[in-house]
């Protein structure tokens, strides 16, 4: 695929969510290992790209991304690629994610067979979750389960998993960090689904936002952000107060959610992803600085 098409397909504005989860996970361990952190970041980014490509492919085949959608261009629905080309790209990125994940486990776990088995299971579930959102006979994204999956995989799996690879123990700090990352990832997905309410209803994609309806989905957005900030407050200390810089883009994104619909929410999504990265980077800095 041409570079511009590839960039459209991987959805760069959503990638800060993967970075946020890994940064918080590494920092919450209290002993950052640069090699493990770098491979964890690469693996998480590749898995999110897998999810984005699979979403484009699955929604494109089902006609969900029709001509009336208000979100960014989707490469299959727009005719920029054929199904075979997108499927090939998806397979290639899955293989890269698997290779990166195996390198990460080799670096971090050595010969610990029990840990290998546990993380191989988590890795397999992560790949299946990335693919299963819009692919398969009963994609869970069409059943309103996407928000729960996003919370689990961007929160406990990514944050606690990264922390464990740095230091094999579970802590309260890691638990609060997992809540922050998981809830903020849910907030981004909820904006996406509020924006796409009309198209999803026509395509039979029963997201949580669609099940709630516009006004309750907006209220749910406020509740999720409030819970994320309450969890973040438990991690703020010293340099961690720099995380407050993330409140402005988060607030601006929420204002748009409350007052706008359709295409205007593309900016709300970008602001919320930016705020997530700034807030979590500040928290991570505070945790590392001690």
mmCIF file of C-alpha atoms in Angstrom, residues 89-264:
data_model
loop_
_atom_site.group_PDB
_atom_site.id
_atom_site.type_symbol
_atom_site.label_atom_id
_atom_site.label_comp_id
_atom_site.label_asym_id
_atom_site.label_seq_id
_atom_site.Cartn_x
_atom_site.Cartn_y
_atom_site.Cartn_z
ATOM 1 C CA UNK A 89 -1.119 -6.184 5.341
ATOM 2 C CA UNK A 90 -3.036 -7.472 8.359
ATOM 3 C CA UNK A 91 -1.280 -10.853 8.249
ATOM 4 C CA UNK A 92 2.116 -9.171 7.970
ATOM 5 C CA UNK A 93 1.513 -6.958 11.011
ATOM 6 C CA UNK A 94 0.212 -9.928 13.034
ATOM 7 C CA UNK A 95 3.460 -11.763 12.265
ATOM 8 C CA UNK A 96 5.504 -8.714 13.268
ATOM 9 C CA UNK A 97 3.552 -8.444 16.529
ATOM 10 C CA UNK A 98 4.159 -12.117 17.284
ATOM 11 C CA UNK A 99 7.876 -11.774 16.555
ATOM 12 C CA UNK A 100 8.143 -8.690 18.745
ATOM 13 C CA UNK A 101 6.194 -10.382 21.532
ATOM 14 C CA UNK A 102 8.432 -13.446 21.465
ATOM 15 C CA UNK A 103 11.530 -11.235 21.564
ATOM 16 C CA UNK A 104 10.044 -9.405 24.562
ATOM 17 C CA UNK A 105 9.364 -12.633 26.461
ATOM 18 C CA UNK A 106 12.798 -14.025 25.634
ATOM 19 C CA UNK A 107 14.448 -10.857 26.961
ATOM 20 C CA UNK A 108 12.322 -10.563 30.099
ATOM 21 C CA UNK A 109 11.554 -14.133 31.177
ATOM 22 C CA UNK A 110 14.576 -16.222 30.281
ATOM 23 C CA UNK A 111 13.871 -19.870 31.160
ATOM 24 C CA UNK A 112 10.885 -19.309 33.469
ATOM 25 C CA UNK A 113 8.527 -21.868 31.889
ATOM 26 C CA UNK A 114 5.495 -21.008 34.029
ATOM 27 C CA UNK A 115 5.786 -17.317 33.188
ATOM 28 C CA UNK A 116 6.242 -18.158 29.507
ATOM 29 C CA UNK A 117 3.025 -20.171 29.469
ATOM 30 C CA UNK A 118 1.092 -17.395 31.185
ATOM 31 C CA UNK A 119 2.314 -14.670 28.865
ATOM 32 C CA UNK A 120 1.890 -16.809 25.753
ATOM 33 C CA UNK A 121 -1.763 -17.209 26.746
ATOM 34 C CA UNK A 122 -2.106 -13.455 27.284
ATOM 35 C CA UNK A 123 -0.441 -12.820 23.933
ATOM 36 C CA UNK A 124 -2.778 -15.192 22.126
ATOM 37 C CA UNK A 125 -5.810 -13.585 23.780
ATOM 38 C CA UNK A 126 -4.516 -10.129 22.828
ATOM 39 C CA UNK A 127 -4.202 -11.098 19.159
ATOM 40 C CA UNK A 128 -7.644 -12.709 19.174
ATOM 41 C CA UNK A 129 -9.132 -9.615 20.818
ATOM 42 C CA UNK A 130 -7.492 -7.354 18.236
ATOM 43 C CA UNK A 131 -8.928 -9.432 15.406
ATOM 44 C CA UNK A 132 -12.283 -10.341 16.920
ATOM 45 C CA UNK A 133 -13.636 -6.817 17.385
ATOM 46 C CA UNK A 134 -15.020 -6.752 13.840
ATOM 47 C CA UNK A 135 -13.988 -10.113 12.359
ATOM 48 C CA UNK A 136 -15.589 -13.538 12.614
ATOM 49 C CA UNK A 137 -19.173 -14.727 12.643
ATOM 50 C CA UNK A 138 -20.086 -12.841 15.823
ATOM 51 C CA UNK A 139 -17.622 -9.950 16.245
ATOM 52 C CA UNK A 140 -17.844 -8.716 19.813
ATOM 53 C CA UNK A 141 -17.699 -5.064 18.737
ATOM 54 C CA UNK A 142 -21.134 -5.562 17.172
ATOM 55 C CA UNK A 143 -22.489 -6.918 20.468
ATOM 56 C CA UNK A 144 -21.599 -3.922 22.635
ATOM 57 C CA UNK A 145 -18.595 -5.638 24.276
ATOM 58 C CA UNK A 146 -15.849 -3.480 22.776
ATOM 59 C CA UNK A 147 -15.653 -1.131 25.750
ATOM 60 C CA UNK A 148 -15.092 -3.981 28.207
ATOM 61 C CA UNK A 149 -12.413 -5.514 25.978
ATOM 62 C CA UNK A 150 -10.630 -2.183 25.580
ATOM 63 C CA UNK A 151 -10.611 -1.689 29.347
ATOM 64 C CA UNK A 152 -9.185 -5.159 29.974
ATOM 65 C CA UNK A 153 -6.475 -5.127 27.313
ATOM 66 C CA UNK A 154 -5.349 -1.494 27.608
ATOM 67 C CA UNK A 155 -5.682 -1.622 31.395
ATOM 68 C CA UNK A 156 -4.883 -4.766 33.411
ATOM 69 C CA UNK A 157 -3.316 -6.794 30.597
ATOM 70 C CA UNK A 158 -1.015 -4.077 29.209
ATOM 71 C CA UNK A 159 -0.216 -2.248 32.451
ATOM 72 C CA UNK A 160 0.078 -5.150 34.887
ATOM 73 C CA UNK A 161 1.664 -7.359 32.234
ATOM 74 C CA UNK A 162 4.381 -4.787 31.503
ATOM 75 C CA UNK A 163 4.951 -4.220 35.214
ATOM 76 C CA UNK A 164 5.301 -7.951 35.812
ATOM 77 C CA UNK A 165 7.894 -8.266 33.042
ATOM 78 C CA UNK A 166 9.919 -5.566 34.818
ATOM 79 C CA UNK A 167 9.393 -6.935 38.327
ATOM 80 C CA UNK A 168 7.326 -10.110 38.950
ATOM 81 C CA UNK A 169 4.862 -8.844 41.539
ATOM 82 C CA UNK A 170 1.457 -7.159 41.665
ATOM 83 C CA UNK A 171 1.099 -3.904 43.575
ATOM 84 C CA UNK A 172 -1.612 -1.409 44.451
ATOM 85 C CA UNK A 173 0.258 1.149 42.333
ATOM 86 C CA UNK A 174 -0.040 -1.142 39.331
ATOM 87 C CA UNK A 175 -3.738 -1.587 40.026
ATOM 88 C CA UNK A 176 -4.422 2.159 40.076
ATOM 89 C CA UNK A 177 -2.300 2.596 36.931
ATOM 90 C CA UNK A 178 -4.295 -0.138 35.160
ATOM 91 C CA UNK A 179 -7.538 1.645 36.055
ATOM 92 C CA UNK A 180 -6.266 4.945 34.646
ATOM 93 C CA UNK A 181 -5.088 3.466 31.341
ATOM 94 C CA UNK A 182 -8.103 1.208 30.871
ATOM 95 C CA UNK A 183 -10.683 3.893 31.639
ATOM 96 C CA UNK A 184 -9.062 6.488 29.380
ATOM 97 C CA UNK A 185 -8.921 3.977 26.527
ATOM 98 C CA UNK A 186 -12.638 3.348 27.070
ATOM 99 C CA UNK A 187 -13.246 7.096 26.877
ATOM 100 C CA UNK A 188 -11.588 7.270 23.456
ATOM 101 C CA UNK A 189 -13.620 4.334 22.146
ATOM 102 C CA UNK A 190 -16.832 5.846 23.494
ATOM 103 C CA UNK A 191 -16.181 9.053 21.542
ATOM 104 C CA UNK A 192 -15.608 6.996 18.403
ATOM 105 C CA UNK A 193 -18.895 5.187 18.940
ATOM 106 C CA UNK A 194 -20.876 8.353 19.739
ATOM 107 C CA UNK A 195 -19.587 9.865 16.482
ATOM 108 C CA UNK A 196 -20.679 6.775 14.540
ATOM 109 C CA UNK A 197 -24.103 6.323 16.154
ATOM 110 C CA UNK A 198 -26.091 6.802 12.954
ATOM 111 C CA UNK A 199 -23.957 4.582 10.741
ATOM 112 C CA UNK A 200 -23.635 1.863 13.370
ATOM 113 C CA UNK A 201 -27.409 1.788 13.859
ATOM 114 C CA UNK A 202 -27.924 1.320 10.120
ATOM 115 C CA UNK A 203 -25.308 -1.453 9.979
ATOM 116 C CA UNK A 204 -26.553 -3.300 13.066
ATOM 117 C CA UNK A 205 -23.378 -2.585 15.055
ATOM 118 C CA UNK A 206 -24.850 -2.453 18.561
ATOM 119 C CA UNK A 207 -22.067 -0.639 20.407
ATOM 120 C CA UNK A 208 -22.473 0.356 24.038
ATOM 121 C CA UNK A 209 -22.990 3.978 22.972
ATOM 122 C CA UNK A 210 -25.788 2.908 20.639
ATOM 123 C CA UNK A 211 -27.417 0.823 23.363
ATOM 124 C CA UNK A 212 -27.230 3.748 25.777
ATOM 125 C CA UNK A 213 -28.390 6.405 23.329
ATOM 126 C CA UNK A 214 -26.773 9.792 22.748
ATOM 127 C CA UNK A 215 -27.536 11.489 26.065
ATOM 128 C CA UNK A 216 -26.682 8.573 28.310
ATOM 129 C CA UNK A 217 -23.547 7.869 26.250
ATOM 130 C CA UNK A 218 -22.475 11.459 26.918
ATOM 131 C CA UNK A 219 -23.139 10.989 30.634
ATOM 132 C CA UNK A 220 -21.162 7.728 30.525
ATOM 133 C CA UNK A 221 -18.245 9.645 28.988
ATOM 134 C CA UNK A 222 -18.237 12.032 31.935
ATOM 135 C CA UNK A 223 -18.401 9.163 34.430
ATOM 136 C CA UNK A 224 -15.512 7.289 32.790
ATOM 137 C CA UNK A 225 -13.311 10.406 32.717
ATOM 138 C CA UNK A 226 -14.151 11.210 36.351
ATOM 139 C CA UNK A 227 -13.252 7.694 37.486
ATOM 140 C CA UNK A 228 -9.990 7.822 35.517
ATOM 141 C CA UNK A 229 -9.014 11.105 37.156
ATOM 142 C CA UNK A 230 -9.901 9.812 40.625
ATOM 143 C CA UNK A 231 -7.627 6.819 40.026
ATOM 144 C CA UNK A 232 -4.905 9.092 38.630
ATOM 145 C CA UNK A 233 -5.015 11.223 41.800
ATOM 146 C CA UNK A 234 -3.865 8.173 43.774
ATOM 147 C CA UNK A 235 -0.665 8.129 41.708
ATOM 148 C CA UNK A 236 0.178 11.839 41.814
ATOM 149 C CA UNK A 237 3.242 12.682 43.809
ATOM 150 C CA UNK A 238 6.217 14.948 43.167
ATOM 151 C CA UNK A 239 6.818 15.221 39.441
ATOM 152 C CA UNK A 240 3.617 13.268 38.909
ATOM 153 C CA UNK A 241 1.632 16.497 39.228
ATOM 154 C CA UNK A 242 2.819 17.291 35.711
ATOM 155 C CA UNK A 243 0.016 14.911 34.748
ATOM 156 C CA UNK A 244 -2.378 17.797 35.369
ATOM 157 C CA UNK A 245 -1.281 19.218 32.004
ATOM 158 C CA UNK A 246 -3.388 16.489 30.437
ATOM 159 C CA UNK A 247 -6.582 17.880 31.966
ATOM 160 C CA UNK A 248 -6.932 20.674 29.416
ATOM 161 C CA UNK A 249 -7.115 18.488 26.273
ATOM 162 C CA UNK A 250 -9.314 16.002 28.137
ATOM 163 C CA UNK A 251 -11.696 18.799 29.179
ATOM 164 C CA UNK A 252 -11.764 20.245 25.656
ATOM 165 C CA UNK A 253 -12.540 16.836 24.230
ATOM 166 C CA UNK A 254 -15.350 16.322 26.746
ATOM 167 C CA UNK A 255 -16.815 19.732 25.912
ATOM 168 C CA UNK A 256 -17.058 18.686 22.261
ATOM 169 C CA UNK A 257 -18.673 15.385 23.232
ATOM 170 C CA UNK A 258 -21.349 17.278 25.177
ATOM 171 C CA UNK A 259 -22.081 19.831 22.466
ATOM 172 C CA UNK A 260 -21.268 18.276 19.081
ATOM 173 C CA UNK A 261 -22.122 15.248 16.977
ATOM 174 C CA UNK A 262 -20.739 13.620 13.858
ATOM 175 C CA UNK A 263 -17.510 14.786 12.260
ATOM 176 C CA UNK A 264 -16.742 17.375 14.967
#
